[in-house]
Amino acid sequence: MSESLIQIFETVNIGVVTLDLELRVQFWNRWMELHSQIPAEKIIGTPIIDSFPNLDNPRFSKNCKAVFSFGSFSFFSQKLHKYLFPFKPDASYGNSFDFMQQSCTMGPLRDQDNVINSLFLIVQDVTELAASENRLIELNTKDALTGIYNRRYLEAHLKDECERHHRYGRQLSLIMLDIDFFKKVNDNYGHQCGDQVLKAIAHEISKLARSTDYFVRYGGEEFCLILPETSADDALSQAERFRDHIADLVIPCKEASIKVTISLGIAELAAGNSPDQLMKRADDALYEAKNAGRNRVTLC
Amino acid sequence: MEETTTLLSEEEKDILQEIMNIAFGQAAADLAEIINIYVVLNVPYIQVLRAIDMPEYLHNELAGHEVISMVEQHFWGDFKGSAYLIFPSGAGKELVSIMGEGVGESGFDSASFDGMEKETLMEVGNILIGACVGKVAELLDDRVTYSPPRVAIENFAIKSIPAEIFDLHSSAIVLKTVFNFNERDVSGFLFLVTKQDSINWLKNSLVTFMEKYE
C-alpha cells in the first residue's frame, strides 16, 4: 500500500481491517487501535478470533467464505448484528447501549492476477444514529405518561398478531380494562392525582402481565392487553388476578390514599375475526361488566 | 411492449443464456456447499427490453402476486447494472425464521420485527445477488463491486410500481430466475438489468467466452 494511502487509512474516523485467507489480521488502523485498546503490532499476524472470540460463530465465518468464494460483499447492519467488535460506546451513550453500535462492510481484496487473497472490513460507529432511532421509536409507540405502549402501537400490531394466530390456528385473547369512576378521582383529588392513579395502575399491571403480553394505554382511563397463545379461560384467571390486586392497592397521592377498582372485558379471537371485531367484542364485554356493577370481569 | 432486438443477436442471446445457466448452477452449488443455503435457481430466461417497459413486464411475469417487496442492489464492473430480487408479500416473515437463527444476542422482540423483516430481505438479497452476479462476472473475467442492498419497495401493490425506479433511458437485458429457499415455501424472482453502456463489453466477452470452448 502506498505511504499516502496508509496515512489516509490511519486518519479516517472509521475502522479499517484486512484479514488473510486464514482470517489473520494483516492491517489494523489507528481507529481500531483506539477503540479496541489493542496496538496494531500486537494483533497483526494473529487470528482475529483470538482477540475477538465472539467472531468465532457460523454466521461470521459464512460471510467470510462468501466473500472469498463469490467475491461478493457482506453487510453487517446494526439492526441485525448490533456490532461485530465489542467496543465501549462513547460515555454519552453508555446508558442506552452496552457496546458501540456498528455498521460493517466486508469485501474481497485481489492481487495483480485478480485472485482474492484477503478481505477488508470497514467498521462504522452508528451508536448515535441507533440511539436517536430508538428514541423516535419510543416516542412513537409509548404513552408519555405511563410508559406503556400507546394506541398507535396497538393498531399496528394487533393486525399482525391476529393474522399470525389465524394462520397457525393459535389462541389469542384480548382484555379491555377501565378504571371505575375515574372521573371522581379527578374531581375529588385533582388531575395530578388522577395521573398518579393511571401511572400506578399501569405499573402494577405491567408487573403482573407476562413478558409476552402487550399492555397498552388505549386512551383516557382505558387500557388493553393482548395475550398471545392464551385461551379465554386463562385470560379470565389473569384478569381476576389483576382485578383482585388493584382492589387491594392503595395509591398514595399528596396526603390522600386513593383506592380504585377496575372492570375488565375479555374476548378470544374467533375464526374470521378482524382486529376491529375482536376489540369490539372485548369492549362489549367491558360494558357488560360496568353495567353489572363494576369491579368485575366479564367474558364475551 | 415490444422486444428490442437490436441490442443482442439471437446467437449472443443463446451464449448469454448458456453462461447464465452455468453461473446460476455454480452459484447454487457453492451456496449449498459453502454457506449451507439451499436454493433452487431455475434456468434463467433472457429478454431484452426497454427499461420503461419494466413495470409492465414485471406485472405480466409476476401475475398472481398482488403485493411484493423488492430488494435492489447495483453492481459495477465492466459488467454494470442492477439486480432486483422480488419477494411476494409475507416472504420476509418466513425468511426471518430461516435466517434468524443466531441473530443478535437474544433474538428479537415483536416491536422490532418489521425492521428485522426488512434487514433479512436485504441480507438474503445480498447473498443471492452476490453469488449470481459474482459467478457471471467470474465466467466473463470481470470483477465487480456492489452497492449496499436496499429495500426499494416494501409491500407494494405490483400494479402501481412506478417506472422511475428503473433507469428509463437504458435498454435492459432482463434475466428472470425463480428460486426456492432452503426447501421452505419461499420463492421469489431475480432480475438482472444490464446497463446499456456495458453492452459492448458484454458482446466482446461473449465472443471471448465462446472462443475458450472452440
mmCIF file of N, CA, C and O in Angstrom, chain A residues 240-291:
data_model
loop_
_atom_site.group_PDB
_atom_site.id
_atom_site.type_symbol
_atom_site.label_atom_id
_atom_site.label_comp_id
_atom_site.label_asym_id
_atom_site.label_seq_id
_atom_site.Cartn_x
_atom_site.Cartn_y
_atom_site.Cartn_z
ATOM 1 N N GLU A 240 -58.839 -11.836 36.612
ATOM 2 C CA GLU A 240 -59.283 -11.866 38.021
ATOM 3 C C GLU A 240 -58.132 -11.472 38.953
ATOM 4 O O GLU A 240 -58.339 -10.772 39.939
ATOM 5 N N ARG A 241 -56.927 -11.935 38.594
ATOM 6 C CA ARG A 241 -55.758 -11.564 39.413
ATOM 7 C C ARG A 241 -55.536 -10.062 39.369
ATOM 8 O O ARG A 241 -55.282 -9.421 40.392
ATOM 9 N N PHE A 242 -55.654 -9.473 38.174
ATOM 10 C CA PHE A 242 -55.481 -8.018 38.041
ATOM 11 C C PHE A 242 -56.510 -7.291 38.898
ATOM 12 O O PHE A 242 -56.197 -6.381 39.656
ATOM 13 N N ARG A 243 -57.765 -7.711 38.752
ATOM 14 C CA ARG A 243 -58.875 -7.040 39.440
ATOM 15 C C ARG A 243 -58.660 -7.084 40.945
ATOM 16 O O ARG A 243 -58.769 -6.080 41.643
ATOM 17 N N ASP A 244 -58.306 -8.292 41.425
ATOM 18 C CA ASP A 244 -58.055 -8.522 42.839
ATOM 19 C C ASP A 244 -56.941 -7.624 43.363
ATOM 20 O O ASP A 244 -57.063 -6.973 44.397
ATOM 21 N N HIS A 245 -55.865 -7.627 42.600
ATOM 22 C CA HIS A 245 -54.672 -6.897 43.004
ATOM 23 C C HIS A 245 -54.958 -5.394 43.079
ATOM 24 O O HIS A 245 -54.574 -4.731 44.050
ATOM 25 N N ILE A 246 -55.655 -4.877 42.077
ATOM 26 C CA ILE A 246 -55.928 -3.428 42.059
ATOM 27 C C ILE A 246 -56.906 -3.055 43.173
ATOM 28 O O ILE A 246 -56.768 -2.013 43.827
ATOM 29 N N ALA A 247 -57.867 -3.936 43.440
ATOM 30 C CA ALA A 247 -58.851 -3.639 44.501
ATOM 31 C C ALA A 247 -58.167 -3.505 45.860
ATOM 32 O O ALA A 247 -58.639 -2.769 46.732
ATOM 33 N N ASP A 248 -57.036 -4.219 46.037
ATOM 34 C CA ASP A 248 -56.315 -4.148 47.328
ATOM 35 C C ASP A 248 -55.288 -3.024 47.363
ATOM 36 O O ASP A 248 -54.671 -2.767 48.388
ATOM 37 N N LEU A 249 -55.080 -2.399 46.209
ATOM 38 C CA LEU A 249 -53.976 -1.441 46.076
ATOM 39 C C LEU A 249 -54.332 -0.091 46.695
ATOM 40 O O LEU A 249 -55.437 0.416 46.523
ATOM 41 N N VAL A 250 -53.381 0.456 47.439
ATOM 42 C CA VAL A 250 -53.571 1.811 47.963
ATOM 43 C C VAL A 250 -52.567 2.713 47.259
ATOM 44 O O VAL A 250 -51.371 2.430 47.253
ATOM 45 N N ILE A 251 -53.084 3.763 46.597
ATOM 46 C CA ILE A 251 -52.206 4.652 45.844
ATOM 47 C C ILE A 251 -52.064 5.966 46.604
ATOM 48 O O ILE A 251 -53.033 6.720 46.732
ATOM 49 N N PRO A 252 -50.869 6.222 47.128
ATOM 50 C CA PRO A 252 -50.691 7.474 47.864
ATOM 51 C C PRO A 252 -50.549 8.644 46.889
ATOM 52 O O PRO A 252 -49.886 8.514 45.865
ATOM 53 N N CYS A 253 -51.225 9.751 47.200
ATOM 54 C CA CYS A 253 -51.040 10.968 46.411
ATOM 55 C C CYS A 253 -51.223 12.157 47.326
ATOM 56 O O CYS A 253 -52.269 12.283 47.967
ATOM 57 N N LYS A 254 -50.198 12.986 47.380
ATOM 58 C CA LYS A 254 -50.191 14.085 48.351
ATOM 59 C C LYS A 254 -50.517 13.513 49.733
ATOM 60 O O LYS A 254 -49.878 12.556 50.148
ATOM 61 N N GLU A 255 -51.569 14.027 50.413
ATOM 62 C CA GLU A 255 -51.870 13.473 51.741
ATOM 63 C C GLU A 255 -52.872 12.320 51.651
ATOM 64 O O GLU A 255 -53.136 11.633 52.614
ATOM 65 N N ALA A 256 -53.451 12.131 50.447
ATOM 66 C CA ALA A 256 -54.549 11.168 50.337
ATOM 67 C C ALA A 256 -54.039 9.755 50.053
ATOM 68 O O ALA A 256 -52.925 9.566 49.597
ATOM 69 N N SER A 257 -54.878 8.791 50.386
ATOM 70 C CA SER A 257 -54.627 7.407 49.984
ATOM 71 C C SER A 257 -55.807 7.007 49.120
ATOM 72 O O SER A 257 -56.935 6.939 49.589
ATOM 73 N N ILE A 258 -55.526 6.764 47.866
ATOM 74 C CA ILE A 258 -56.630 6.558 46.932
ATOM 75 C C ILE A 258 -56.803 5.073 46.666
ATOM 76 O O ILE A 258 -55.821 4.342 46.481
ATOM 77 N N LYS A 259 -58.058 4.638 46.651
ATOM 78 C CA LYS A 259 -58.362 3.260 46.272
ATOM 79 C C LYS A 259 -59.295 3.286 45.061
ATOM 80 O O LYS A 259 -60.230 4.074 45.025
ATOM 81 N N VAL A 260 -59.001 2.465 44.080
ATOM 82 C CA VAL A 260 -59.889 2.378 42.916
ATOM 83 C C VAL A 260 -60.119 0.906 42.579
ATOM 84 O O VAL A 260 -59.403 0.031 43.071
ATOM 85 N N THR A 261 -61.110 0.669 41.754
ATOM 86 C CA THR A 261 -61.323 -0.689 41.241
ATOM 87 C C THR A 261 -61.321 -0.618 39.723
ATOM 88 O O THR A 261 -61.429 0.466 39.138
ATOM 89 N N ILE A 262 -61.173 -1.780 39.100
ATOM 90 C CA ILE A 262 -61.222 -1.809 37.638
ATOM 91 C C ILE A 262 -62.259 -2.828 37.161
ATOM 92 O O ILE A 262 -62.566 -3.793 37.858
ATOM 93 N N SER A 263 -62.778 -2.580 35.965
ATOM 94 C CA SER A 263 -63.673 -3.532 35.311
ATOM 95 C C SER A 263 -62.977 -4.035 34.066
ATOM 96 O O SER A 263 -62.232 -3.290 33.418
ATOM 97 N N LEU A 264 -63.214 -5.313 33.758
ATOM 98 C CA LEU A 264 -62.498 -5.902 32.627
ATOM 99 C C LEU A 264 -63.420 -6.706 31.722
ATOM 100 O O LEU A 264 -64.343 -7.383 32.203
ATOM 101 N N GLY A 265 -63.184 -6.604 30.430
ATOM 102 C CA GLY A 265 -63.920 -7.401 29.448
ATOM 103 C C GLY A 265 -62.948 -8.239 28.639
ATOM 104 O O GLY A 265 -61.876 -7.770 28.291
ATOM 105 N N ILE A 266 -63.338 -9.489 28.364
ATOM 106 C CA ILE A 266 -62.414 -10.404 27.673
ATOM 107 C C ILE A 266 -63.055 -10.954 26.412
ATOM 108 O O ILE A 266 -64.238 -11.304 26.397
ATOM 109 N N ALA A 267 -62.275 -11.059 25.362
ATOM 110 C CA ALA A 267 -62.738 -11.755 24.157
ATOM 111 C C ALA A 267 -61.587 -12.587 23.622
ATOM 112 O O ALA A 267 -60.425 -12.170 23.697
ATOM 113 N N GLU A 268 -61.915 -13.768 23.116
ATOM 114 C CA GLU A 268 -60.904 -14.601 22.478
ATOM 115 C C GLU A 268 -61.102 -14.515 20.970
ATOM 116 O O GLU A 268 -62.239 -14.505 20.489
ATOM 117 N N LEU A 269 -60.006 -14.463 20.241
ATOM 118 C CA LEU A 269 -60.073 -14.375 18.780
ATOM 119 C C LEU A 269 -60.837 -15.571 18.221
ATOM 120 O O LEU A 269 -60.477 -16.713 18.472
ATOM 121 N N ALA A 270 -61.937 -15.279 17.499
ATOM 122 C CA ALA A 270 -62.720 -16.351 16.891
ATOM 123 C C ALA A 270 -62.391 -16.419 15.407
ATOM 124 O O ALA A 270 -61.875 -15.453 14.844
ATOM 125 N N ALA A 271 -62.671 -17.568 14.816
ATOM 126 C CA ALA A 271 -62.355 -17.751 13.398
ATOM 127 C C ALA A 271 -62.931 -16.604 12.573
ATOM 128 O O ALA A 271 -64.102 -16.248 12.733
ATOM 129 N N GLY A 272 -62.148 -16.019 11.734
ATOM 130 C CA GLY A 272 -62.626 -14.970 10.848
ATOM 131 C C GLY A 272 -62.728 -13.591 11.479
ATOM 132 O O GLY A 272 -63.074 -12.626 10.806
ATOM 133 N N ASN A 273 -62.419 -13.496 12.787
ATOM 134 C CA ASN A 273 -62.474 -12.185 13.456
ATOM 135 C C ASN A 273 -61.431 -11.217 12.918
ATOM 136 O O ASN A 273 -60.263 -11.572 12.803
ATOM 137 N N SER A 274 -61.849 -10.002 12.612
ATOM 138 C CA SER A 274 -60.880 -8.959 12.292
ATOM 139 C C SER A 274 -60.424 -8.338 13.618
ATOM 140 O O SER A 274 -61.077 -8.534 14.641
ATOM 141 N N PRO A 275 -59.298 -7.622 13.593
ATOM 142 C CA PRO A 275 -58.865 -6.955 14.826
ATOM 143 C C PRO A 275 -59.963 -6.063 15.397
ATOM 144 O O PRO A 275 -60.180 -6.040 16.615
ATOM 145 N N ASP A 276 -60.664 -5.356 14.516
ATOM 146 C CA ASP A 276 -61.729 -4.468 14.980
ATOM 147 C C ASP A 276 -62.845 -5.232 15.671
ATOM 148 O O ASP A 276 -63.370 -4.803 16.702
ATOM 149 N N GLN A 277 -63.199 -6.383 15.075
ATOM 150 C CA GLN A 277 -64.271 -7.184 15.678
ATOM 151 C C GLN A 277 -63.853 -7.705 17.047
ATOM 152 O O GLN A 277 -64.656 -7.728 17.980
ATOM 153 N N LEU A 278 -62.597 -8.110 17.157
ATOM 154 C CA LEU A 278 -62.090 -8.605 18.440
ATOM 155 C C LEU A 278 -62.155 -7.510 19.498
ATOM 156 O O LEU A 278 -62.625 -7.716 20.617
ATOM 157 N N MET A 279 -61.701 -6.302 19.108
ATOM 158 C CA MET A 279 -61.734 -5.159 20.024
ATOM 159 C C MET A 279 -63.169 -4.857 20.454
ATOM 160 O O MET A 279 -63.452 -4.610 21.627
ATOM 161 N N LYS A 280 -64.055 -4.894 19.478
ATOM 162 C CA LYS A 280 -65.461 -4.563 19.737
ATOM 163 C C LYS A 280 -66.061 -5.568 20.730
ATOM 164 O O LYS A 280 -66.773 -5.186 21.664
ATOM 165 N N ARG A 281 -65.743 -6.851 20.551
ATOM 166 C CA ARG A 281 -66.303 -7.872 21.446
ATOM 167 C C ARG A 281 -65.772 -7.701 22.866
ATOM 168 O O ARG A 281 -66.507 -7.846 23.832
ATOM 169 N N ALA A 282 -64.475 -7.389 22.989
ATOM 170 C CA ALA A 282 -63.896 -7.176 24.320
ATOM 171 C C ALA A 282 -64.507 -5.923 24.960
ATOM 172 O O ALA A 282 -64.784 -5.884 26.167
ATOM 173 N N ASP A 283 -64.726 -4.911 24.128
ATOM 174 C CA ASP A 283 -65.309 -3.661 24.600
ATOM 175 C C ASP A 283 -66.744 -3.883 25.075
ATOM 176 O O ASP A 283 -67.154 -3.345 26.116
ATOM 177 N N ASP A 284 -67.494 -4.693 24.315
ATOM 178 C CA ASP A 284 -68.864 -5.021 24.726
ATOM 179 C C ASP A 284 -68.873 -5.746 26.072
ATOM 180 O O ASP A 284 -69.712 -5.475 26.941
ATOM 181 N N ALA A 285 -67.895 -6.664 26.239
ATOM 182 C CA ALA A 285 -67.808 -7.408 27.500
ATOM 183 C C ALA A 285 -67.494 -6.451 28.647
ATOM 184 O O ALA A 285 -68.046 -6.578 29.753
ATOM 185 N N LEU A 286 -66.632 -5.478 28.373
ATOM 186 C CA LEU A 286 -66.290 -4.479 29.393
ATOM 187 C C LEU A 286 -67.532 -3.673 29.789
ATOM 188 O O LEU A 286 -67.787 -3.421 30.975
ATOM 189 N N TYR A 287 -68.296 -3.309 28.787
ATOM 190 C CA TYR A 287 -69.523 -2.547 29.008
ATOM 191 C C TYR A 287 -70.485 -3.328 29.904
ATOM 192 O O TYR A 287 -71.082 -2.777 30.839
ATOM 193 N N GLU A 288 -70.570 -4.645 29.657
ATOM 194 C CA GLU A 288 -71.406 -5.512 30.491
ATOM 195 C C GLU A 288 -70.926 -5.530 31.932
ATOM 196 O O GLU A 288 -71.717 -5.483 32.871
ATOM 197 N N ALA A 289 -69.587 -5.621 32.092
ATOM 198 C CA ALA A 289 -69.006 -5.641 33.439
ATOM 199 C C ALA A 289 -69.357 -4.354 34.183
ATOM 200 O O ALA A 289 -69.661 -4.364 35.373
ATOM 201 N N LYS A 290 -69.334 -3.240 33.450
ATOM 202 C CA LYS A 290 -69.690 -1.952 34.052
ATOM 203 C C LYS A 290 -71.158 -1.952 34.477
ATOM 204 O O LYS A 290 -71.493 -1.562 35.597
ATOM 205 N N ASN A 291 -72.009 -2.440 33.560
ATOM 206 C CA ASN A 291 -73.449 -2.439 33.830
ATOM 207 C C ASN A 291 -73.830 -3.353 34.981
ATOM 208 O O ASN A 291 -74.786 -3.097 35.702
#
